[in-house]
Amino acid sequence: MSYNIGVDVGGTFTDVIVFDEDTHELTIDKVLSTPKNPSEGVVHGIAEATTKADTSLSEVELLFHGTTVVTNMLLEETGARVGLITTAGHTDILHLARAWTPGPLYGWMGMEKPEPLADLVDTRGVAGTIDSPTGEEVEPLDEAAVREAVRELEAAGVESVTVALLNSYLNPAQEERVREIVSEEAPELPVSISSEIVPEYGEYERTLTTVINDYARPTVIGYLEDLDNSLADAGSTATMNIVRSDGGLMSSKAAKERPVELALSGPSGGVVGAAAIATKKGTPDVLTLDMGGTSTDVSLVESGTAETTRQTKVGYREFTSRSVDVNTVGAGGGSIARVQLNGALQVGPESAGADPGPACYGQGGEQPTVTDANVVLGRIPPSVQLGGRMELDRQAARDAVATVADDRGSTVEEAAQAILDIVNENMHGALRVVSVERGYDPREFGLVAFGGAGPMHANALADVMDAYPLIVPPGPGVMSAFGFLTSDIQNEFSETYLETEEDITGEDVYEKLHDLKGEAGSWLASEGVDEDAHSFDYFAECRYFRQDIQMSIPVTIDNLRSEAGLAEIKNDFEARHDRQFGFSLDAPLEIANLRVIGKGTVQGVTIEEEELTASDPSDAVIDSNDVYFDGDNYETPVYDRARLRPGNEIEGPAVVTDNDSTVVVQPDHRATIDRYGNIEINRGEDQ
């Protein structure tokens, strides 16, 4: 027997999911994370989950691991001390940055700009010049100055070195030589060169992204080596794959070299898993809703593929790295509600967190939260226990929400409903950003809800956006870990092109993409992927000539050699531009960058299909309670999800409880259990 495991390390819990390749059964477990040494929580979680699945770590074949180590490092600014070697005269590049300030109007007045991750005192400029656009060396590299700079930086105590020379994307020779010198003078220091991390124009973005890579490298190297050793000591021979920000996978060795690709490792898994489930179900166009305790992540999936972006943002810093395009809003189960001086109700972004948590946790929290509002309205029934063990303090929840009711002059139920209305509107706004504001009509999409709190609010959001069907997959609280099991090994290879359609042919673009395909294929081979498992996606980063708004256009590479040539790319670009911005220009098309995504298929999990049974769900009813909807109390049945079977139909209102979430079905809606165990919710036939 063999097993595959997905592990998602979060701030509070480490989620583990075990897939039995023979029986196709999934086993889910959660353990507390260990922030001081995350590998301890990972090993403990795997031990708990494998025991629960009646197996052992020695029988695990594939291990898929997503982590927030890099995310937390950037947010908390706890990374390594980075030395930066750049071209003489350009040492202030990280201070110059980009002309960006936060909103709203005059938001810059209160902005506290953080210090660069490579301090100016640890930055050295060296002589040597590469010409643009020819890529010719017009001034040789001052190797003596490089050696002196490296010695100074090592003596100063830097923990890693970034090399980012001007125009190195056109000719990396000088950067490569600097790396050789660093390895000779300070062989213990990790070193990255910008021409490998971001081989594209844009000096600031290229430098910042490479500095972030080295800011994270020492910690990531130590973490992964510690985890590898701990797993080996526990008897593991599994192949470990690390989840990237774009939802793909790479080896532990590759992750140590490019940790910048892990910045959004965790959130990407949920979107990729939701895309896989929705596509299997036959609904390839969906919005995703991942609502946790502090925040909600939303994204868009089109034709079964998660939308991605090349501008990844963590906290203040925005850098060039491919990631799933996730929009985050401060709306979660722990979001605190308060009445402002003007009488307006505000919910979030402040959160009660896990300690003391919402008032209903009984841990000393007194401020009203979204979870407390759900308890007051009966959306979380009395049969639900926190973590499956702790009774919720319902009176404490009511007392907390009563403070809002007193300030508003309303009943406690009306105040609780108002809290839910506000937090739902906040999430609605986030969903509009990834759909309406980008030219998509949400009525043409379904909605996949997951996270601990997502299934409780999703029906109200689906109703507002008319985004049906609403799909709640099995194990929604561990969707990121499940998503890791659906991922493929992949990496991106790019090149700056900067040519207009008037000066090139389709054959020219074909040759460049073909060269990048060769690089991608070599990398996949180095990751141990058999050639027959290789696949490639091709993209052209396009814009109107002399404009700077770029759009990533998928390319069918063989069509470039046909009579259509570049026309197919331009037509697609103009259609997308018109959909998103409402206009097109009478201007030539310019291809700024070319990209190839190399993929290696990994079969980490199989989504099982079951036969449909009778529609009657009465065997799954475990309770009945009053639940408040739209100003009235409804006698509402409570179902145990574990007892529901494919084919069962549930008339709303209803509440479905699970080990890691609660699903709310509104009045005048109907839920069915599909062949894959998903709860599918639609409006009733008379709606």
XYZ file of C-alpha atoms in Angstrom:
687
model
C 0.000 0.000 0.000
C 1.138 3.556 -0.651
C -0.064 6.949 0.515
C 0.313 10.605 -0.430
C 0.166 13.431 2.100
C -0.647 17.146 1.816
C 0.503 19.414 4.664
C -0.522 23.067 5.059
C 1.217 25.024 7.811
C -0.900 27.951 9.007
C -0.445 30.449 11.796
C -2.668 28.517 14.233
C -3.161 25.024 12.802
C -1.189 22.629 10.652
C -3.615 20.757 8.372
C -2.760 17.262 7.154
C -4.628 15.170 4.600
C -3.699 11.558 3.764
C -4.713 9.921 0.469
C -4.731 6.123 0.201
C -3.813 5.272 -3.404
C -5.428 1.842 -3.181
C -8.784 2.637 -1.549
C -8.867 6.340 -2.582
C -9.883 7.236 0.982
C -8.991 10.615 2.498
C -8.044 11.038 6.158
C -8.001 14.543 7.652
C -6.312 15.820 10.795
C -5.406 19.155 12.404
C -2.709 19.886 14.990
C -1.472 23.118 16.524
C 1.343 24.783 14.583
C 4.747 25.366 16.204
C 5.838 28.835 15.009
C 9.277 28.699 16.666
C 10.109 25.535 14.727
C 7.411 24.772 12.100
C 8.981 21.423 11.223
C 7.986 20.065 14.668
C 4.311 20.731 13.928
C 4.649 19.169 10.463
C 6.213 15.956 11.771
C 3.716 15.764 14.645
C 0.769 16.358 12.288
C 1.950 13.698 9.855
C 2.394 11.204 12.709
C -1.135 11.920 13.986
C -2.705 11.700 10.521
C -0.920 8.514 9.454
C -1.905 6.829 12.719
C -5.494 7.917 12.134
C -5.289 6.446 8.610
C -3.910 3.189 10.063
C -0.565 3.503 8.284
C 2.919 4.872 8.958
C 5.259 7.480 7.521
C 7.381 4.761 5.916
C 4.483 3.920 3.577
C 4.116 7.509 2.310
C 5.239 7.873 -1.303
C 4.677 11.589 -2.017
C 4.640 14.525 0.395
C 3.206 17.902 -0.707
C 4.064 20.768 1.621
C 2.831 24.364 1.673
C 4.194 26.834 4.179
C 3.749 30.397 5.441
C 7.417 30.679 6.483
C 8.257 33.215 3.749
C 4.952 35.088 4.118
C 5.424 35.560 7.856
C 9.070 36.508 7.400
C 8.124 39.345 5.050
C 5.225 40.560 7.196
C 7.222 40.449 10.423
C 10.534 41.502 8.798
C 12.492 38.700 10.456
C 14.588 37.577 7.486
C 18.315 37.503 6.896
C 20.724 40.430 6.658
C 21.273 40.824 2.911
C 24.293 42.312 1.177
C 23.561 43.908 -2.211
C 26.105 44.271 -5.005
C 24.909 46.507 -7.830
C 26.248 48.767 -10.554
C 28.185 51.833 -9.412
C 25.864 54.845 -9.272
C 22.749 52.734 -8.637
C 23.120 51.872 -4.955
C 19.956 53.807 -4.039
C 17.696 51.671 -6.234
C 15.694 50.153 -3.341
C 15.138 53.609 -1.816
C 13.985 55.128 -5.114
C 11.458 52.306 -5.578
C 8.202 53.152 -7.411
C 5.950 56.203 -7.103
C 3.174 54.455 -5.179
C 1.237 55.558 -2.114
C -1.666 53.872 -0.338
C -5.264 55.024 -0.690
C -7.573 56.642 0.106
C -6.938 60.226 -0.947
C -4.022 61.686 1.035
C -3.335 58.221 2.440
C 0.361 58.970 1.918
C 0.237 61.409 4.839
C -0.029 58.562 7.324
C 2.183 56.078 5.486
C 5.275 54.845 7.268
C 7.503 53.539 4.511
C 9.473 50.512 5.722
C 13.211 50.323 5.316
C 14.556 48.316 2.339
C 15.362 44.676 3.047
C 18.974 45.327 1.999
C 20.300 48.269 4.009
C 22.288 50.964 2.249
C 25.185 50.267 4.616
C 25.255 46.714 3.189
C 25.076 47.866 -0.447
C 28.112 48.133 -2.701
C 28.402 49.584 -6.201
C 30.996 48.173 -8.592
C 32.134 49.381 -12.006
C 31.030 47.468 -15.096
C 28.428 48.314 -17.718
C 26.177 46.343 -20.065
C 24.677 48.410 -22.889
C 20.958 48.578 -23.609
C 19.435 47.420 -25.898
C 22.408 45.591 -27.460
C 23.530 43.689 -24.358
C 27.172 44.424 -25.207
C 29.751 44.958 -22.477
C 30.919 48.573 -22.796
C 32.809 48.695 -19.487
C 34.500 45.622 -18.015
C 33.651 44.399 -14.549
C 36.000 45.648 -11.832
C 36.758 42.278 -10.289
C 39.107 43.697 -7.673
C 36.305 45.965 -6.425
C 33.941 42.985 -6.318
C 36.367 40.979 -4.180
C 36.825 43.910 -1.814
C 33.034 44.385 -1.569
C 32.480 40.721 -0.757
C 35.132 40.749 1.954
C 33.615 43.876 3.502
C 30.101 42.451 3.458
C 31.194 39.153 4.980
C 33.119 40.963 7.716
C 30.060 43.146 8.396
C 27.975 40.027 9.105
C 25.644 39.706 6.111
C 23.964 36.308 5.844
C 23.362 36.227 2.079
C 24.290 38.219 -1.033
C 22.207 39.572 -3.912
C 23.804 40.522 -7.236
C 21.694 42.903 -9.336
C 23.603 44.729 -12.076
C 22.124 47.180 -14.568
C 20.818 45.587 -17.824
C 21.871 42.089 -16.724
C 18.660 40.703 -18.240
C 20.221 41.394 -21.651
C 23.583 39.835 -20.809
C 24.098 37.968 -17.523
C 27.860 37.429 -17.946
C 28.948 40.067 -15.410
C 26.455 38.885 -12.802
C 27.571 35.307 -13.289
C 31.194 36.349 -12.759
C 30.279 38.238 -9.577
C 28.569 35.087 -8.283
C 31.736 33.092 -8.958
C 33.790 35.643 -7.008
C 31.345 35.558 -4.069
C 31.615 31.759 -4.009
C 35.424 32.030 -4.006
C 35.665 34.704 -1.309
C 32.741 33.657 0.922
C 31.682 30.104 0.017
C 29.301 29.850 3.008
C 27.105 32.760 1.883
C 24.033 31.976 -0.262
C 24.060 34.157 -3.386
C 21.414 34.900 -6.041
C 21.715 36.814 -9.298
C 18.837 38.880 -10.683
C 19.243 37.610 -14.262
C 18.154 34.154 -13.059
C 15.428 35.189 -10.605
C 13.760 37.786 -12.926
C 15.383 37.821 -16.391
C 13.304 40.825 -17.500
C 13.564 44.585 -17.757
C 12.576 46.693 -14.746
C 15.611 47.403 -12.600
C 13.761 48.052 -9.346
C 11.451 45.015 -9.541
C 14.331 42.764 -10.576
C 16.495 43.983 -7.692
C 13.727 43.885 -5.071
C 12.596 40.382 -6.038
C 16.138 39.019 -5.868
C 16.776 40.725 -2.512
C 13.581 39.114 -1.152
C 14.858 35.769 -2.403
C 18.079 36.176 -0.390
C 16.233 37.686 2.575
C 14.383 34.376 2.895
C 17.052 31.900 1.794
C 18.993 31.236 5.008
C 15.827 30.583 7.023
C 14.189 28.476 4.295
C 17.376 26.453 3.790
C 17.574 25.778 7.529
C 13.870 24.968 7.798
C 13.792 22.535 4.876
C 17.016 20.816 5.903
C 15.659 20.407 9.430
C 12.385 19.053 8.042
C 14.182 16.651 5.677
C 16.294 15.331 8.561
C 13.309 15.027 10.918
C 11.283 13.112 8.335
C 14.226 10.823 7.561
C 14.712 10.120 11.276
C 11.023 9.225 11.473
C 11.474 6.634 8.725
C 10.300 8.612 5.697
C 11.524 7.828 2.183
C 8.840 9.999 0.554
C 9.597 12.442 -2.238
C 8.877 15.909 -0.828
C 7.466 18.610 -3.101
C 7.115 22.218 -1.967
C 4.066 24.217 -3.094
C 4.761 27.433 -4.999
C 2.787 30.680 -4.958
C 1.311 29.818 -8.372
C -0.073 26.518 -7.087
C 2.632 24.417 -8.728
C 5.272 22.251 -7.088
C 9.043 22.179 -6.941
C 11.589 20.037 -5.160
C 13.032 20.889 -1.775
C 16.352 21.615 -3.515
C 14.731 24.107 -5.921
C 12.822 25.763 -3.056
C 16.092 26.403 -1.216
C 17.380 28.224 -4.286
C 14.197 30.237 -5.037
C 12.233 30.771 -1.800
C 10.706 33.966 -3.249
C 8.414 31.591 -5.154
C 6.867 30.456 -1.832
C 5.487 33.828 -0.698
C 1.826 32.811 -1.207
C 2.284 29.063 -0.912
C -0.685 28.461 1.415
C -3.525 30.447 -0.248
C -2.648 29.056 -3.674
C -3.476 25.502 -2.607
C -7.095 26.263 -1.801
C -7.693 27.902 -5.185
C -6.002 25.083 -7.100
C -7.986 22.474 -5.161
C -11.246 24.345 -5.759
C -10.431 24.557 -9.479
C -9.818 20.802 -9.638
C -13.088 19.976 -7.860
C -15.172 22.428 -9.908
C -13.680 21.201 -13.182
C -14.309 17.559 -12.279
C -17.884 18.506 -11.487
C -18.323 20.201 -14.870
C -18.332 23.813 -13.626
C -14.930 25.080 -14.846
C -15.726 28.794 -14.328
C -15.994 29.637 -10.619
C -15.197 32.253 -8.032
C -13.502 30.965 -4.877
C -14.197 32.073 -1.310
C -11.782 31.094 1.478
C -12.983 32.596 4.767
C -10.965 31.950 7.891
C -10.779 33.494 11.324
C -9.035 36.743 10.397
C -9.371 37.295 6.664
C -11.016 36.103 3.472
C -9.167 35.245 0.254
C -11.073 35.330 -3.034
C -9.988 34.412 -6.537
C -11.311 33.599 -10.006
C -10.997 30.354 -11.968
C -11.667 30.423 -15.717
C -11.847 27.260 -17.830
C -10.555 25.236 -14.904
C -7.422 27.360 -14.488
C -6.798 29.725 -11.594
C -6.054 33.293 -12.621
C -2.440 34.209 -11.925
C -0.523 37.436 -11.591
C 3.154 38.250 -11.901
C 2.962 41.052 -9.342
C 2.865 39.411 -5.919
C 2.184 41.600 -2.907
C 2.920 40.752 0.712
C 2.352 43.623 3.107
C 3.830 46.816 1.678
C 6.117 45.155 -0.859
C 5.062 44.230 -4.397
C 7.534 42.147 -6.388
C 7.784 40.131 -9.596
C 6.860 36.529 -8.905
C 4.127 34.392 -10.423
C 1.315 33.628 -7.990
C -2.358 32.767 -7.921
C -4.253 36.070 -8.165
C -5.806 36.279 -4.694
C -7.578 39.326 -3.276
C -7.642 39.480 0.524
C -10.019 41.423 2.756
C -10.048 41.725 6.552
C -13.265 39.751 7.033
C -13.239 36.568 9.099
C -15.009 34.773 11.875
C -13.008 36.728 14.437
C -13.628 40.164 12.859
C -14.735 42.602 15.564
C -17.930 44.663 15.199
C -18.260 48.136 16.656
C -20.579 51.116 16.307
C -18.698 54.254 15.311
C -19.359 57.735 16.704
C -21.500 58.581 13.679
C -23.709 55.553 14.376
C -22.386 53.473 11.468
C -21.658 49.811 12.077
C -18.113 48.665 11.220
C -16.957 45.051 11.062
C -13.201 44.365 10.885
C -10.460 44.510 9.868
C -9.455 44.109 13.523
C -9.799 40.523 14.705
C -10.140 38.851 18.083
C -7.688 36.223 16.848
C -7.346 32.860 18.542
C -6.601 34.364 21.968
C -8.904 35.487 23.473
C -10.974 34.854 20.346
C -14.714 35.524 19.978
C -16.760 35.818 23.150
C -18.412 32.441 22.471
C -15.015 30.717 22.860
C -15.260 31.323 26.604
C -11.628 32.432 26.839
C -12.216 35.945 28.096
C -13.165 37.669 24.844
C -15.839 40.330 25.297
C -15.954 42.148 21.953
C -18.682 41.082 19.494
C -17.431 39.194 16.445
C -18.863 37.612 13.309
C -18.741 34.182 14.945
C -20.708 35.500 17.915
C -23.347 36.868 15.519
C -23.652 33.456 13.864
C -24.091 31.820 17.256
C -26.803 34.313 18.255
C -28.745 33.684 15.036
C -28.514 29.903 15.368
C -26.330 29.513 12.276
C -23.908 27.604 14.509
C -26.220 25.143 16.281
C -25.814 23.982 19.908
C -24.543 20.593 18.734
C -21.387 22.191 17.302
C -18.316 22.148 19.538
C -15.143 24.203 19.038
C -12.550 21.883 17.539
C -14.959 19.024 18.171
C -14.252 19.258 21.899
C -15.125 22.626 23.456
C -18.689 23.777 24.135
C -19.483 27.262 22.837
C -20.577 29.881 25.395
C -23.808 31.048 23.789
C -24.747 33.466 26.545
C -21.377 35.206 26.249
C -21.984 35.580 22.508
C -25.399 37.094 23.127
C -24.035 39.487 25.759
C -21.311 40.669 23.368
C -23.701 41.282 20.459
C -26.090 43.027 22.867
C -23.557 45.878 23.164
C -24.054 46.564 19.449
C -27.825 46.248 19.819
C -27.836 48.805 22.653
C -25.814 51.295 20.594
C -28.102 50.817 17.588
C -31.380 50.681 19.475
C -32.291 47.292 17.983
C -32.929 43.746 19.120
C -29.960 41.441 19.600
C -31.037 39.384 16.570
C -31.269 42.492 14.385
C -27.805 43.566 15.525
C -26.386 40.119 14.749
C -28.005 40.162 11.301
C -26.522 43.624 10.671
C -23.049 42.312 11.560
C -23.431 39.503 9.028
C -24.774 41.914 6.393
C -21.715 44.155 6.772
C -19.128 41.362 6.679
C -20.908 39.794 3.681
C -20.794 43.147 1.894
C -17.051 43.380 2.595
C -16.544 39.971 0.979
C -18.875 40.928 -1.859
C -16.581 43.885 -2.559
C -13.551 41.597 -2.689
C -15.336 39.258 -5.122
C -16.226 42.219 -7.346
C -12.529 43.140 -7.545
C -11.601 39.771 -9.084
C -14.684 39.623 -11.322
C -16.617 42.779 -12.242
C -13.625 45.116 -12.061
C -11.736 42.851 -14.455
C -14.530 42.593 -16.982
C -16.120 39.318 -15.822
C -19.838 38.852 -15.126
C -20.190 36.876 -11.864
C -23.560 35.562 -13.059
C -21.591 33.409 -15.501
C -19.601 31.807 -12.676
C -20.293 29.385 -9.867
C -18.939 29.873 -6.350
C -16.745 27.431 -4.401
C -16.713 28.082 -0.647
C -14.211 26.688 1.827
C -12.238 27.631 4.928
C -13.640 27.290 8.424
C -16.235 30.074 7.961
C -16.727 30.275 4.185
C -19.597 27.732 3.886
C -21.563 29.617 6.559
C -21.668 32.879 4.562
C -21.434 31.637 0.981
C -25.173 31.203 0.313
C -25.835 34.878 1.099
C -22.979 35.930 -1.202
C -24.084 33.627 -4.021
C -27.532 35.176 -3.747
C -26.221 38.735 -3.990
C -23.962 37.972 -6.957
C -26.292 35.446 -8.597
C -23.276 33.131 -8.803
C -24.644 29.601 -8.927
C -24.154 26.776 -8.331
C -22.641 27.233 -4.909
C -20.281 24.331 -4.236
C -19.048 23.334 -0.777
C -16.478 20.525 -1.188
C -15.790 17.790 1.362
C -13.346 18.875 4.069
C -13.615 22.598 3.312
C -11.499 23.498 6.347
C -8.455 21.699 4.888
C -8.939 22.684 1.248
C -5.418 24.100 0.892
C -3.874 20.775 1.942
C -6.192 18.973 -0.504
C -5.238 21.421 -3.240
C -1.573 20.580 -2.766
C -2.375 16.975 -3.717
C -3.865 18.175 -7.021
C -0.821 20.289 -7.985
C 1.774 19.601 -10.668
C 5.507 20.312 -10.680
C 6.019 23.557 -12.580
C 8.218 26.585 -13.118
C 8.241 29.709 -15.264
C 10.866 30.738 -17.803
C 10.756 34.208 -19.323
C 12.635 36.619 -21.541
C 12.266 40.310 -22.302
C 11.331 40.788 -25.973
C 10.176 44.404 -26.571
C 9.222 44.070 -30.245
C 6.182 45.444 -32.098
C 4.075 43.434 -34.529
C 5.371 45.591 -37.386
C 8.971 44.431 -36.889
C 8.550 40.694 -36.300
C 6.798 37.634 -37.675
C 5.050 34.729 -35.997
C 8.077 32.598 -36.844
C 10.325 34.938 -34.839
C 8.137 34.571 -31.758
C 7.937 30.816 -32.293
C 11.728 30.484 -32.198
C 12.029 32.462 -28.959
C 9.302 30.436 -27.267
C 10.864 27.216 -28.512
C 14.174 28.199 -26.875
C 12.372 28.904 -23.586
C 10.629 25.535 -23.897
C 14.063 23.928 -24.005
C 15.026 25.652 -20.743
C 11.762 24.544 -19.139
C 12.270 20.962 -20.298
C 15.801 20.875 -18.865
C 14.527 22.129 -15.522
C 11.762 19.512 -15.411
C 14.334 16.827 -16.124
C 16.457 18.138 -13.240
C 13.378 17.779 -11.006
C 13.146 14.110 -11.953
C 10.098 14.402 -14.237
C 9.990 11.861 -17.085
C 9.864 13.454 -20.522
C 6.504 11.859 -21.372
C 4.995 13.735 -18.386
C 6.169 17.161 -19.627
C 3.689 19.785 -20.804
C 4.114 23.456 -21.648
C 1.976 26.596 -21.615
C 3.044 29.613 -23.666
C 2.309 33.285 -22.996
C 3.063 36.669 -24.517
C 3.010 39.729 -22.257
C 1.361 42.261 -24.588
C 0.562 45.965 -24.551
C -0.164 48.747 -26.988
C 2.993 50.417 -28.296
C 4.123 53.197 -25.913
C 1.621 52.066 -23.263
C 2.488 50.291 -20.024
C -0.640 48.249 -19.238
C 0.369 44.679 -20.004
C -1.854 41.633 -20.346
C -0.772 38.008 -20.402
C -2.071 36.362 -23.572
C -2.043 32.543 -23.951
C -0.301 31.460 -27.151
C -0.906 28.356 -29.257
C 2.687 27.970 -30.369
C 2.089 25.998 -33.572
C -0.366 28.630 -34.822
C 2.475 31.157 -34.905
C 3.817 29.381 -37.985
C 0.486 29.531 -39.803
C -0.862 32.330 -41.956
C -2.534 33.874 -38.908
C 0.883 34.496 -37.395
C 0.572 37.208 -34.776
C -3.040 38.106 -35.628
C -4.444 35.574 -33.167
C -2.425 37.096 -30.307
C -3.474 40.639 -31.209
C -7.150 39.747 -31.526
C -7.104 38.025 -28.136
C -5.274 40.973 -26.559
C -7.715 43.550 -27.925
C -10.746 41.504 -26.831
C -9.374 41.205 -23.286
C -8.378 44.868 -23.195
C -11.842 45.937 -24.339
C -13.550 43.666 -21.789
C -11.497 44.962 -18.867
C -11.126 48.648 -19.787
C -14.005 49.232 -22.194
C -11.950 50.452 -25.164
C -9.215 49.544 -27.634
C -6.638 51.701 -29.421
C -5.576 52.129 -33.012
C -1.965 51.347 -32.162
C 0.531 48.572 -32.912
C 0.798 45.598 -30.577
C 4.040 45.307 -28.614
C 5.219 42.059 -27.013
C 7.124 43.041 -23.886
C 7.976 39.587 -22.504
C 7.634 35.967 -23.532
C 7.019 33.219 -21.011
C 6.832 29.431 -20.920
C 5.387 27.448 -18.005
C 6.886 23.977 -17.853
C 4.726 21.400 -16.065
C 5.293 17.854 -14.904
C 2.159 15.892 -14.080
C 1.957 14.417 -10.579
C -0.940 12.149 -9.602
C -1.300 13.030 -5.935
C -5.020 12.383 -5.468
C -8.030 10.962 -7.271
C -11.456 12.594 -6.948
C -13.819 9.664 -6.542
C -17.264 9.441 -8.140
C -20.059 7.592 -6.351
C -23.460 6.342 -7.408
C -26.454 8.546 -6.617
C -28.840 7.174 -3.995
C -32.325 8.183 -2.849
C -33.116 11.861 -2.390
C -34.431 11.525 1.179
C -31.821 12.910 3.674
C -33.840 12.241 6.836
C -31.298 9.695 8.150
C -28.787 12.532 8.479
C -31.007 14.798 10.628
C -29.524 15.140 14.128
C -31.385 18.145 15.546
C -33.784 21.007 14.842
C -33.453 24.616 16.056
C -34.761 28.108 15.488
C -32.509 29.984 13.046
C -32.941 33.676 12.233
C -33.215 34.643 8.540
C -34.292 38.050 7.211
C -36.237 39.164 10.274
C -37.922 35.859 11.150
C -37.112 32.686 13.067
C -37.398 29.458 11.056
C -37.591 25.970 12.489
C -34.466 24.595 10.828
C -33.237 20.988 10.651
C -29.575 20.288 11.402
C -27.844 17.612 9.323
C -24.661 15.651 10.001
C -22.658 15.860 6.777
C -20.954 12.529 7.444
C -24.357 10.810 7.137
C -25.413 12.489 3.891
C -25.122 10.435 0.705
C -24.836 11.364 -2.997
C -28.306 12.061 -4.342
C -29.733 13.430 -1.066
C -31.725 16.654 -1.452
C -32.159 19.229 1.319
C -34.750 21.985 1.264
C -33.712 25.263 2.865
C -33.542 26.548 5.451
C -31.054 24.006 6.774
C -27.752 23.780 8.614
C -25.202 21.065 7.798
C -22.488 20.453 10.381
C -19.074 18.999 9.617
C -15.873 18.352 11.551
C -14.259 21.551 10.291
C -17.084 23.818 9.097
C -20.806 24.567 9.122
C -22.873 24.974 5.931
C -25.910 27.271 5.959
C -28.662 26.761 3.370
C -30.995 29.763 3.195
C -34.783 29.633 2.854
C -36.037 29.148 -0.709
C -32.829 27.314 -1.667
C -32.126 23.662 -2.266
C -28.962 21.685 -1.528
C -28.047 18.386 -3.161
C -25.151 16.022 -2.569
C -23.480 15.350 -5.919
C -21.536 12.304 -7.115
C -18.272 13.657 -5.647
C -19.588 14.420 -2.170
C -19.906 18.160 -2.765
C -22.870 20.062 -1.359
C -24.359 21.956 -4.302
C -26.745 24.799 -3.453
C -29.079 26.483 -5.926
C -32.131 28.679 -5.682
C -35.387 26.794 -5.274
C -37.429 26.032 -8.376
C -39.809 28.930 -7.685
C -37.007 31.480 -7.438
